[in-house]
mmCIF file of C-alpha atoms in Angstrom:
data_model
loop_
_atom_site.group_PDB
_atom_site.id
_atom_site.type_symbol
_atom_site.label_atom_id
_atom_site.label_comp_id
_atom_site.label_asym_id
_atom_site.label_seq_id
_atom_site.Cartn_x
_atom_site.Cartn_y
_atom_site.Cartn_z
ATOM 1 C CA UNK E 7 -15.057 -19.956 26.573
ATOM 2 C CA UNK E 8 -15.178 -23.649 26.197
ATOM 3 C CA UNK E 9 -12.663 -23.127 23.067
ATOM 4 C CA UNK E 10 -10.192 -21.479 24.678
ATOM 5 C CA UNK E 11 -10.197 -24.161 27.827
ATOM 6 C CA UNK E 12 -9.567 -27.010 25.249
ATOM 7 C CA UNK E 13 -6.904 -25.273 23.706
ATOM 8 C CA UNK E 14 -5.481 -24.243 27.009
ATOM 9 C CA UNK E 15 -5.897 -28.446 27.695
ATOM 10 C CA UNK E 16 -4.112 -29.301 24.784
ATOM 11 C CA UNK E 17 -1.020 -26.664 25.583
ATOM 12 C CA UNK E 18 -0.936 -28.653 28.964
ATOM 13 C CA UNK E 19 -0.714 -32.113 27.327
ATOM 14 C CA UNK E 20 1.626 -30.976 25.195
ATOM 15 C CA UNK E 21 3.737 -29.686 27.907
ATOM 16 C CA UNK E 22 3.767 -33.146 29.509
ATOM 17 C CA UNK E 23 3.272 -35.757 26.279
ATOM 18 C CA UNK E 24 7.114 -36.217 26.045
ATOM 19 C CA UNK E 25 7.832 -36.644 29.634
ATOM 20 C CA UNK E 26 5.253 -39.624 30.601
ATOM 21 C CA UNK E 27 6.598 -42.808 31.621
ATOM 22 C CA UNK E 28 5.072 -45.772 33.096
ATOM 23 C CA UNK E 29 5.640 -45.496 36.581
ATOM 24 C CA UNK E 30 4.660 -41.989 36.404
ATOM 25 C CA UNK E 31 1.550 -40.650 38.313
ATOM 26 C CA UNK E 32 -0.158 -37.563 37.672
ATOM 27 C CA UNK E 33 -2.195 -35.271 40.200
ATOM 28 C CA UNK E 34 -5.484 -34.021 38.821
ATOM 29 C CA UNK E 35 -7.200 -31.259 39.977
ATOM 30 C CA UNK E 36 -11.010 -30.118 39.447
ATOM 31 C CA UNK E 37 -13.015 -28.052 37.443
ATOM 32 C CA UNK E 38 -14.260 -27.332 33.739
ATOM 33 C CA UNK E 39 -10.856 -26.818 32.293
ATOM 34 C CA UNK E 40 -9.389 -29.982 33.976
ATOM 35 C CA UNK E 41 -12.341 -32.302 32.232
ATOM 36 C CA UNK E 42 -10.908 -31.086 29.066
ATOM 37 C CA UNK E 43 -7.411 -31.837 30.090
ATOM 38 C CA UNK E 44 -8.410 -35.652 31.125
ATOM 39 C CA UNK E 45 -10.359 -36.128 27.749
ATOM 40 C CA UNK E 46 -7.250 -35.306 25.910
ATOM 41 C CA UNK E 47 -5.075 -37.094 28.745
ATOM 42 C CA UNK E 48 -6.922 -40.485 27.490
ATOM 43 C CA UNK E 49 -4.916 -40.751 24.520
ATOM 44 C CA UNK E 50 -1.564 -40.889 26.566
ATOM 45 C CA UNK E 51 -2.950 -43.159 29.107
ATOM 46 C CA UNK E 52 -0.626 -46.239 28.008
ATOM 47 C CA UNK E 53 2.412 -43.964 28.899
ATOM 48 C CA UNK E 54 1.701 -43.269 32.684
ATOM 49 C CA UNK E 55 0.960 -45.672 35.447
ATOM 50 C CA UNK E 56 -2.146 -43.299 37.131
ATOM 51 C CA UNK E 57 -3.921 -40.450 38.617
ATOM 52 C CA UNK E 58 -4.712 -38.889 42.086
ATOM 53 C CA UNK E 59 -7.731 -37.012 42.196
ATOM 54 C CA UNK E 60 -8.689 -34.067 43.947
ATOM 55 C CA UNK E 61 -12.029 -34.647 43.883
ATOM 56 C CA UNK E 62 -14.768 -37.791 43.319
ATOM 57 C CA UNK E 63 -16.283 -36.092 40.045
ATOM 58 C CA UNK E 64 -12.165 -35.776 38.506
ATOM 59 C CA UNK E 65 -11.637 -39.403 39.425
ATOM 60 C CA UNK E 66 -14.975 -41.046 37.899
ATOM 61 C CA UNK E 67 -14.017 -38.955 34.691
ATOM 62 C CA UNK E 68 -10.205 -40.698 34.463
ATOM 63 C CA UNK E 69 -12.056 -44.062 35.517
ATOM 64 C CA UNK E 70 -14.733 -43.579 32.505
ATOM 65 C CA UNK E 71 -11.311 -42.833 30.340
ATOM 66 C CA UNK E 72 -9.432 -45.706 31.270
ATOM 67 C CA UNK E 73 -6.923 -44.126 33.608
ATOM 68 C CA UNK E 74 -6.556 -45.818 36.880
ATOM 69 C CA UNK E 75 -7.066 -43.595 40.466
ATOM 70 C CA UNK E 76 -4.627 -43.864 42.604
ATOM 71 C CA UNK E 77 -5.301 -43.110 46.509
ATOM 72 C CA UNK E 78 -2.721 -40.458 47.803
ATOM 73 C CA UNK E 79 -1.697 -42.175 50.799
ATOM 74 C CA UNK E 80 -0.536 -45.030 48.308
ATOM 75 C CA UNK E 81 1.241 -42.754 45.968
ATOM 76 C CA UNK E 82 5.451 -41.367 46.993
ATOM 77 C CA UNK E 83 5.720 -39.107 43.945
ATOM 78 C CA UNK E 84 3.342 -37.177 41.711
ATOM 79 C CA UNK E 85 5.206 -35.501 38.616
ATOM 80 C CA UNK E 86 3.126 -33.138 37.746
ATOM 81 C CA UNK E 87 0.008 -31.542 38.981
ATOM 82 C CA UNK E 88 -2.506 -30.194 36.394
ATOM 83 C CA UNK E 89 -5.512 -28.221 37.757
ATOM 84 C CA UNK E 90 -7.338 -24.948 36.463
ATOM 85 C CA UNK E 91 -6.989 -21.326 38.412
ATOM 86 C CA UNK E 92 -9.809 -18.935 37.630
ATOM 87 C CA UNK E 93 -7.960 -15.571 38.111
ATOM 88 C CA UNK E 94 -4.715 -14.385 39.627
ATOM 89 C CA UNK E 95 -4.393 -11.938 42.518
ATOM 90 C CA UNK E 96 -2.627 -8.666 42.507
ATOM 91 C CA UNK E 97 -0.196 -10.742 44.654
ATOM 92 C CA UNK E 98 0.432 -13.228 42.099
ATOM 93 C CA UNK E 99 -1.890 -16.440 43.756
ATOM 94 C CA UNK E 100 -3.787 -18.229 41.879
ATOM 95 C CA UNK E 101 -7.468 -18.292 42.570
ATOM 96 C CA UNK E 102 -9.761 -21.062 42.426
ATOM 97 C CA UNK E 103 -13.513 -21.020 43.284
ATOM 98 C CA UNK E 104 -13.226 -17.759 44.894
ATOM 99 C CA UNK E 105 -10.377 -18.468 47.718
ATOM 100 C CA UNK E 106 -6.758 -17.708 47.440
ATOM 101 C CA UNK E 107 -4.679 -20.660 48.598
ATOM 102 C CA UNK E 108 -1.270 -19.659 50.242
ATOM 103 C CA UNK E 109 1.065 -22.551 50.755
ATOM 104 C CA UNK E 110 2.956 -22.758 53.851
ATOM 105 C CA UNK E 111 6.972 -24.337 53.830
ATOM 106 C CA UNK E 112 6.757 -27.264 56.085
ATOM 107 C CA UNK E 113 8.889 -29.945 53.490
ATOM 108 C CA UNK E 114 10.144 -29.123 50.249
ATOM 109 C CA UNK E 115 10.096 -31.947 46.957
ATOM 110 C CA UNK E 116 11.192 -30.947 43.399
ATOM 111 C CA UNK E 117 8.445 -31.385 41.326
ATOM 112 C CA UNK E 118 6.286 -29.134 38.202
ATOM 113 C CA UNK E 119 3.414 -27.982 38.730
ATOM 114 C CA UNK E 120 1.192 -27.029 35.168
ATOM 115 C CA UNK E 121 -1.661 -24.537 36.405
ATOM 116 C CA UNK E 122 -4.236 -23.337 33.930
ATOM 117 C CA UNK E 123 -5.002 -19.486 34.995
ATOM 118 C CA UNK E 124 -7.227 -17.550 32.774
ATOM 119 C CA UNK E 125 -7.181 -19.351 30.004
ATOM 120 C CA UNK E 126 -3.265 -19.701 29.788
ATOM 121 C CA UNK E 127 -1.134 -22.657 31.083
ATOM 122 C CA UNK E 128 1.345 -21.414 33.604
ATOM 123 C CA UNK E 129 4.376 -23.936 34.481
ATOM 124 C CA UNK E 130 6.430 -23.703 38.015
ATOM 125 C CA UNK E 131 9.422 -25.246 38.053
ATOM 126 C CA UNK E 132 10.653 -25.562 41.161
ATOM 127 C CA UNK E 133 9.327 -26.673 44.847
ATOM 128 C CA UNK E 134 6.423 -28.458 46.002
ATOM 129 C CA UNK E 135 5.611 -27.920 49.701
ATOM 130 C CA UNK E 136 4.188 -29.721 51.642
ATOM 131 C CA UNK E 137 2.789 -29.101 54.885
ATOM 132 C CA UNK E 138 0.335 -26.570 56.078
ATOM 133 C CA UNK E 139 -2.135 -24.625 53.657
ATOM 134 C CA UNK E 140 -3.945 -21.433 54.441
ATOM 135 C CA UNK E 141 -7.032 -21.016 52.603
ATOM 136 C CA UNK E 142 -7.969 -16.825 52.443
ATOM 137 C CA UNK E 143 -11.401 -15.901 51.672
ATOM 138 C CA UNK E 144 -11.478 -13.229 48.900
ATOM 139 C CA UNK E 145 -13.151 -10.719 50.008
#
């Protein structure tokens, strides 16, 4: 499995290699396939200015890489937002650690988000919202 989660990292810095830029920051997400992603993210980190972290574990792994944390209140703008899914719905929502996360339109930004579901890196173009999010248990 571990093969296919690097390759699915490298597809995902691919995605984003030509597109960095100093006073970009990145949001990182947490899990297996997003360690991979910041290992290969290391070798890019002179062409972005950060990271924000979704969790403690994600942010001492970009620190031990050289890639400065950013806190979120601190940060305007995050350009893209790179985080692992580990299944889809029959509704089309990405799953992650069991719970099906349903975002709520409160404020909308234009932003890309690159998701890694299942072993295959999934791009949105389009909205970002911000505001409330529901949290369903799978049941």
């Amino acid at each position: 499995m571990s093969g296919s989660k690097i390759n699915v990292a490298k597809q995902a810095i691919e995605y984003i290699k030509n597109n960095l830029h100093p006073e970009m920051i990145l949001g990182i997400g947490t899990g297996s396939t997003v360690n991979f992603f910041i290992e290969e993210l290391k070798e890019y980190k002179h062409k972005f200015a950060g990271a924000v972290s979704s969790s403690e574990a994600s942010s001492k792994l970009l620190n031990e890489n050289g890639i400065e944390v950013f806190n979120l209140n601190d940060v305007i703008d995050i350009a893209y937002y790179i985080d692992g899914a580990d299944e889809v719905s029959p509704q089309n929502y990405l799953i992650k650690g069991g719970v099906v996360v349903v975002v709520v339109v409160v404020v909308v930004v234009v932003v890309v988000v690159v998701a890694v579901v299942c072993g295959v890196v999934v791009v949105v173009v389009g909205v970002l919202i911000v505001g409330l999010v529901k949290l369903l248990w799978q049941f």
